[in-house]
Short mmCIF file of C-alpha atoms in Angstrom, two decimals:
data_model
loop_
_atom_site.label_atom_id
_atom_site.label_comp_id
_atom_site.label_asym_id
_atom_site.label_seq_id
_atom_site.Cartn_x
_atom_site.Cartn_y
_atom_site.Cartn_z
CA UNK A 355 -4.37 23.70 61.37
CA UNK A 356 -5.73 20.15 60.57
CA UNK A 357 -9.30 18.20 60.64
CA UNK A 358 -7.71 15.68 63.70
CA UNK A 359 -6.31 18.40 65.75
CA UNK A 360 -9.00 20.43 65.16
CA UNK A 361 -11.31 18.15 66.39
CA UNK A 362 -9.49 16.97 69.47
CA UNK A 363 -9.60 20.79 70.52
CA UNK A 364 -13.30 20.94 70.61
CA UNK A 365 -13.37 17.96 72.52
CA UNK A 366 -11.66 18.55 75.19
CA UNK A 367 -13.60 22.62 75.71
CA UNK A 368 -16.72 21.42 75.08
CA UNK A 369 -19.80 21.54 77.36
CA UNK A 370 -20.31 18.13 79.32
CA UNK A 371 -23.45 17.35 79.21
CA UNK A 372 -24.70 14.44 81.10
CA UNK A 373 -28.03 12.05 79.35
CA UNK A 374 -29.22 8.53 80.33
CA UNK A 375 -31.09 6.33 78.96
CA UNK A 376 -34.25 8.11 79.96
CA UNK A 377 -32.87 10.74 77.72
CA UNK A 378 -35.24 11.44 74.31
CA UNK A 379 -32.76 13.86 71.82
CA UNK A 380 -33.59 14.58 68.41
CA UNK A 381 -30.84 16.10 66.85
CA UNK A 382 -30.62 17.13 63.22
CA UNK A 383 -28.07 19.22 60.84
CA UNK A 384 -27.60 21.60 58.16
CA UNK A 385 -31.26 23.23 58.42
CA UNK A 386 -30.01 26.49 56.34
CA UNK A 387 -33.26 28.37 57.77
CA UNK A 388 -32.99 31.35 54.62
CA UNK A 389 -34.39 34.11 53.77
CA UNK A 390 -37.75 32.68 51.74
CA UNK A 391 -36.09 33.76 48.56
CA UNK A 392 -34.92 31.69 45.69
CA UNK A 393 -31.88 30.41 47.00
CA UNK A 394 -33.50 29.08 50.15
CA UNK A 395 -32.80 25.68 50.52
CA UNK A 396 -34.79 25.20 53.50
CA UNK A 397 -38.01 26.92 52.15
CA UNK A 398 -38.79 24.01 50.58
CA UNK A 399 -39.10 21.22 53.67
CA UNK A 400 -40.40 24.85 56.21
CA UNK A 401 -43.51 22.82 57.09
CA UNK A 402 -41.78 18.92 57.71
CA UNK A 403 -39.61 20.35 59.59
CA UNK A 404 -42.43 21.89 61.90
CA UNK A 405 -44.03 19.04 61.69
CA UNK A 406 -40.91 17.63 63.28
CA UNK A 407 -40.24 20.28 65.58
CA UNK A 408 -44.23 19.77 66.52
CA UNK A 409 -43.97 16.25 67.09
CA UNK A 410 -40.54 16.13 69.45
CA UNK A 411 -42.02 18.81 71.23
CA UNK A 412 -45.33 17.31 72.59
CA UNK A 413 -42.58 13.88 72.97
CA UNK A 414 -40.25 15.72 75.72
CA UNK A 415 -36.83 15.60 73.13
CA UNK A 416 -34.65 18.08 74.25
CA UNK A 417 -32.78 19.38 70.66
CA UNK A 418 -29.44 19.56 69.33
CA UNK A 419 -29.10 21.34 66.02
CA UNK A 420 -25.58 20.25 65.18
CA UNK A 421 -24.75 23.43 63.22
CA UNK A 422 -25.30 25.69 59.47
CA UNK A 423 -29.25 26.60 61.45
CA UNK A 424 -28.77 29.82 59.80
CA UNK A 425 -27.65 30.35 56.97
CA UNK A 426 -25.35 33.56 57.64
CA UNK A 427 -23.02 32.91 55.08
CA UNK A 428 -25.28 33.73 52.32
CA UNK A 429 -27.88 36.25 53.64
CA UNK A 430 -26.63 39.58 54.29
CA UNK A 431 -26.89 39.77 58.61
CA UNK A 432 -29.92 37.49 61.01
CA UNK A 433 -33.49 39.69 60.56
CA UNK A 434 -34.67 38.29 57.17
CA UNK A 435 -34.20 35.32 58.44
CA UNK A 436 -36.33 35.49 61.50
CA UNK A 437 -39.11 37.85 59.05
CA UNK A 438 -39.21 34.23 56.21
CA UNK A 439 -39.52 31.33 59.45
CA UNK A 440 -41.30 33.24 62.39
CA UNK A 441 -43.96 30.47 63.19
CA UNK A 442 -40.63 28.47 62.76
CA UNK A 443 -38.14 30.44 65.59
CA UNK A 444 -41.66 30.42 67.66
CA UNK A 445 -41.05 26.87 68.27
CA UNK A 446 -37.63 27.06 68.68
CA UNK A 447 -38.52 29.27 71.49
CA UNK A 448 -40.83 27.38 73.16
CA UNK A 449 -37.70 24.40 73.65
CA UNK A 450 -35.69 26.63 74.36
CA UNK A 451 -37.88 28.21 77.46
CA UNK A 452 -38.41 24.32 78.22
CA UNK A 453 -34.32 24.20 78.71
CA UNK A 454 -34.54 21.91 76.27
CA UNK A 455 -32.26 23.73 72.92
CA UNK A 456 -28.42 23.88 72.35
CA UNK A 457 -27.17 25.51 69.31
CA UNK A 458 -23.70 24.77 67.84
CA UNK A 459 -23.05 26.12 65.23
CA UNK A 460 -21.49 25.61 62.31
CA UNK A 461 -19.59 26.54 58.81
CA UNK A 462 -22.84 28.19 57.17
CA UNK A 463 -23.46 30.22 60.45
CA UNK A 464 -19.80 30.49 62.32
CA UNK A 465 -20.30 34.27 62.84
CA UNK A 466 -22.56 32.69 65.74
CA UNK A 467 -18.39 32.07 67.21
CA UNK A 468 -18.32 35.82 68.17
CA UNK A 469 -20.24 36.82 71.74
CA UNK A 470 -21.48 40.37 70.34
CA UNK A 471 -23.04 38.58 67.66
CA UNK A 472 -25.06 36.08 69.22
CA UNK A 473 -26.07 39.12 71.36
CA UNK A 474 -27.63 40.63 68.48
CA UNK A 475 -29.37 37.92 66.32
CA UNK A 476 -30.64 35.25 69.56
CA UNK A 477 -31.33 36.68 72.56
CA UNK A 478 -34.65 38.81 71.79
CA UNK A 479 -36.38 39.35 68.09
CA UNK A 480 -38.38 42.26 66.65
CA UNK A 481 -42.49 40.45 66.48
CA UNK A 482 -44.15 41.66 63.42
CA UNK A 483 -46.92 41.28 65.00
CA UNK A 484 -46.41 43.10 68.30
CA UNK A 485 -44.64 46.07 66.27
CA UNK A 486 -42.24 45.33 69.98
CA UNK A 487 -39.10 43.33 70.42
CA UNK A 488 -39.97 40.26 72.09
CA UNK A 489 -37.40 37.84 73.75
CA UNK A 490 -35.63 35.10 71.46
CA UNK A 491 -33.16 32.50 73.57
CA UNK A 492 -31.71 35.47 76.04
CA UNK A 493 -28.94 35.14 76.92
CA UNK A 494 -27.86 31.68 74.77
CA UNK A 495 -24.21 30.22 74.37
CA UNK A 496 -23.26 29.07 71.33
CA UNK A 497 -20.80 26.37 70.94
CA UNK A 498 -18.21 24.64 68.54
CA UNK A 499 -19.20 21.02 69.81
CA UNK A 500 -20.89 19.72 73.17
CA UNK A 501 -19.71 15.95 74.90
CA UNK A 502 -22.78 14.20 76.48
CA UNK A 503 -21.60 12.30 79.20
CA UNK A 504 -23.86 8.60 80.00
CA UNK A 505 -24.44 8.63 83.18
CA UNK A 506 -24.73 4.88 83.19
CA UNK A 507 -21.25 3.97 81.44
CA UNK A 508 -18.88 7.24 82.05
CA UNK A 509 -18.62 7.57 78.42
CA UNK A 510 -18.85 10.06 75.61
CA UNK A 511 -20.93 11.29 72.76
CA UNK A 512 -19.15 13.53 71.03
CA UNK A 513 -21.47 16.40 68.86
CA UNK A 514 -19.92 18.72 66.68
CA UNK A 515 -20.87 19.88 62.58
CA UNK A 516 -18.03 18.05 61.30
CA UNK A 517 -15.91 21.51 59.80
CA UNK A 518 -13.26 21.80 61.61
CA UNK A 519 -9.77 22.09 59.88
CA UNK A 520 -10.47 22.13 56.25
CA UNK A 521 -9.31 26.05 55.35
CA UNK A 522 -11.70 28.35 53.40
CA UNK A 523 -14.86 26.80 56.27
CA UNK A 524 -12.98 27.38 59.43
CA UNK A 525 -9.61 29.03 59.33
CA UNK A 526 -11.17 31.53 56.30
CA UNK A 527 -14.13 31.28 56.95
CA UNK A 528 -14.88 35.28 55.48
CA UNK A 529 -13.61 34.36 52.35
CA UNK A 530 -15.90 32.19 51.68
CA UNK A 531 -18.83 33.90 53.17
CA UNK A 532 -17.45 37.10 50.39
CA UNK A 533 -17.53 33.56 47.80
CA UNK A 534 -21.22 31.98 48.43
CA UNK A 535 -23.13 35.96 49.27
CA UNK A 536 -21.61 37.70 46.19
CA UNK A 537 -20.59 35.66 43.95
CA UNK A 538 -22.48 32.68 44.07
CA UNK A 539 -25.60 33.30 45.93
CA UNK A 540 -26.58 35.82 42.51
CA UNK A 541 -25.98 32.22 40.33
CA UNK A 542 -27.71 30.26 42.59
CA UNK A 543 -30.79 32.19 42.11
CA UNK A 544 -30.43 31.31 38.57
CA UNK A 545 -30.92 27.89 39.48
CA UNK A 546 -26.67 27.39 39.54
CA UNK A 547 -25.82 25.36 42.61
CA UNK A 548 -22.38 25.78 44.11
CA UNK A 549 -19.61 23.69 42.94
CA UNK A 550 -17.11 24.12 45.55
CA UNK A 551 -19.87 23.12 48.39
CA UNK A 552 -19.16 19.70 50.10
CA UNK A 553 -21.79 17.93 49.84
CA UNK A 554 -21.79 19.06 45.62
CA UNK A 555 -18.62 17.48 45.31
CA UNK A 556 -18.39 13.52 45.94
CA UNK A 557 -14.05 13.00 46.64
CA UNK A 558 -14.71 16.43 48.85
CA UNK A 559 -16.74 14.67 51.06
CA UNK A 560 -15.93 11.32 51.09
CA UNK A 561 -12.21 12.59 51.89
CA UNK A 562 -13.81 14.89 55.06
CA UNK A 563 -15.51 11.23 55.60
CA UNK A 564 -12.88 9.16 56.15
CA UNK A 565 -11.14 12.08 58.63
CA UNK A 566 -13.95 12.15 60.65
CA UNK A 567 -14.32 8.13 60.61
CA UNK A 568 -9.70 8.14 61.60
CA UNK A 569 -11.12 10.82 64.57
CA UNK A 570 -13.74 8.48 65.98
CA UNK A 571 -10.95 5.12 66.07
CA UNK A 572 -7.99 7.46 67.25
CA UNK A 573 -9.66 8.76 70.34
CA UNK A 574 -12.23 5.98 70.94
CA UNK A 575 -15.22 8.13 71.10
CA UNK A 576 -18.86 7.76 69.28
CA UNK A 577 -19.04 11.09 67.17
CA UNK A 578 -21.70 13.36 65.61
CA UNK A 579 -21.51 15.22 63.23
CA UNK A 580 -23.87 16.68 59.99
CA UNK A 581 -22.08 18.96 57.53
CA UNK A 582 -21.45 16.75 53.96
CA UNK A 583 -25.40 16.51 54.08
CA UNK A 584 -25.01 12.35 54.32
CA UNK A 585 -26.98 10.83 56.37
CA UNK A 586 -24.93 7.64 58.24
CA UNK A 587 -25.32 5.29 60.72
CA UNK A 588 -22.89 2.78 62.10
CA UNK A 589 -23.41 -0.60 62.74
CA UNK A 590 -22.85 -1.95 66.16
CA UNK A 591 -18.96 -3.54 65.04
CA UNK A 592 -18.57 -0.40 63.37
CA UNK A 593 -16.09 3.05 63.78
CA UNK A 594 -19.35 4.79 65.85
CA UNK A 595 -20.17 8.15 63.63
CA UNK A 596 -22.76 8.93 62.76
CA UNK A 597 -24.41 12.14 60.65
CA UNK A 598 -27.13 13.37 60.80
CA UNK A 599 -27.61 14.76 56.93
CA UNK A 600 -29.79 17.51 56.70
CA UNK A 601 -32.72 18.81 55.96
CA UNK A 602 -32.51 20.42 52.70
CA UNK A 603 -33.31 17.35 50.42
CA UNK A 604 -36.27 18.35 47.99
CA UNK A 605 -38.14 15.97 49.41
CA UNK A 606 -37.23 15.23 53.01
CA UNK A 607 -35.34 15.56 56.07
CA UNK A 608 -32.82 13.43 58.19
CA UNK A 609 -32.65 13.24 61.54
CA UNK A 610 -30.70 11.66 64.91
CA UNK A 611 -32.75 10.12 67.85
CA UNK A 612 -32.25 8.97 71.47
CA UNK A 613 -34.69 7.57 73.36
CA UNK A 614 -34.47 5.27 76.01
CA UNK A 615 -31.64 4.39 75.60
CA UNK A 616 -32.02 3.47 71.73
CA UNK A 617 -30.37 5.41 68.38
CA UNK A 618 -31.96 5.70 65.73
CA UNK A 619 -31.46 7.17 62.17
CA UNK A 620 -35.27 8.46 61.23
CA UNK A 621 -36.69 10.63 57.88
CA UNK A 622 -39.50 13.38 58.29
CA UNK A 623 -40.94 12.90 54.42
CA UNK A 624 -44.52 13.61 52.48
CA UNK A 625 -45.72 10.70 51.46
CA UNK A 626 -49.81 10.07 50.16
CA UNK A 627 -51.79 8.36 52.00
CA UNK A 628 -54.73 5.88 50.88
CA UNK A 629 -57.22 7.80 50.09
CA UNK A 630 -55.13 10.31 48.73
CA UNK A 631 -54.32 12.50 51.23
CA UNK A 632 -50.80 14.27 51.88
CA UNK A 633 -49.26 13.86 55.20
CA UNK A 634 -45.80 13.88 56.61
CA UNK A 635 -44.50 10.26 57.81
CA UNK A 636 -41.89 9.52 60.23
CA UNK A 637 -39.91 6.65 59.27
CA UNK A 638 -36.78 4.60 60.97
CA UNK A 639 -33.82 3.77 58.54
CA UNK A 640 -31.40 2.75 60.68
CA UNK A 641 -31.89 0.97 63.84
CA UNK A 642 -32.69 1.12 66.39
CA UNK A 643 -29.53 0.24 68.41
CA UNK A 644 -28.50 0.16 71.50
CA UNK A 645 -26.42 3.41 72.98
CA UNK A 646 -24.13 1.27 75.24
CA UNK A 647 -23.42 -1.06 72.17
CA UNK A 648 -21.16 2.37 70.94
CA UNK A 649 -19.79 3.26 74.20
CA UNK A 650 -16.44 2.15 75.43
CA UNK A 651 -15.53 0.11 73.49
CA UNK A 652 -12.37 1.78 72.24
CA UNK A 653 -11.32 -1.08 69.57
CA UNK A 654 -13.74 -1.29 66.60
CA UNK A 655 -14.15 -3.63 64.31
CA UNK A 656 -11.18 -3.69 61.43
CA UNK A 657 -12.33 -2.12 59.25
CA UNK A 658 -10.96 0.94 56.92
CA UNK A 659 -13.53 4.39 57.07
CA UNK A 660 -13.96 3.09 52.40
CA UNK A 661 -15.99 -0.44 54.24
CA UNK A 662 -17.67 1.27 57.04
CA UNK A 663 -18.96 3.86 54.27
CA UNK A 664 -19.49 1.96 51.30
CA UNK A 665 -23.42 0.00 53.20
CA UNK A 666 -24.29 3.75 53.83
CA UNK A 667 -23.66 4.46 49.75
CA UNK A 668 -25.75 2.36 48.71
CA UNK A 669 -28.42 2.89 50.99
CA UNK A 670 -28.09 6.45 50.39
CA UNK A 671 -28.88 5.92 46.06
CA UNK A 672 -31.45 3.89 46.45
CA UNK A 673 -33.50 6.60 48.94
CA UNK A 674 -32.42 8.96 46.79
CA UNK A 675 -35.12 7.78 43.84
#
């Protein structure tokens, strides 16, 4: 099944969530929370991510996780992840308790597409401090995609991870789990990287991004996703394909914010202040632009996917320095 058809299936069945020009939303993708071993790519950014979440919680944002939150493909079970990143889950628990947390699964947490796995892994957890089983996200629904419906315009913003239609990441995800868990994870512990991973395969990543942009132009709906780990923020006259990036870069995390009618790409990273103190700093690296400028246009600037992505590639090279 091709990516276009799978994306359309997810769009059609995704729960509809209203939002308006007063909404405050933060989207992070590809967090990859692991077990704090050498193979845990999230561990190095846990402090930055936690600081950012605290900021968004204090300022009234709703958190939407756009897939690959828990690293369930490389890790056996979820208990080691809860233990390794207990404070992070306490933060997420606060968002959930306030009705401000939505979980979308990707290909690395695809076992959550099975309801029984969600119940066992996310409804409750064992608290090592109290030695008791306590609620975590009781009754949570994990979705493959969400459709945010803008109340002022009646238009949709489709949010999904972006792995749909890929043979090994979607249809045969059990095979992917076997390869990553039992073959590549031990090698990663030794410092080697997985060459078949989308984020480390430029040609495959480019092909996926082209297909995502083609879905946008063919269906006339803005799309916000992750999966490729490459953050992308379009100009208002380009096809509205947004990518939140990831939380496993060596020195920073990126996300998409919607705040009071504006959308922007943000980066959180550790910087040195003038007095030599290490601080976590938030910076806007794309936008802000009015969300209305991307909704319901249906006729985008006549640019190929390669032309749309070219400026972002140049920006990514600069940001990586």
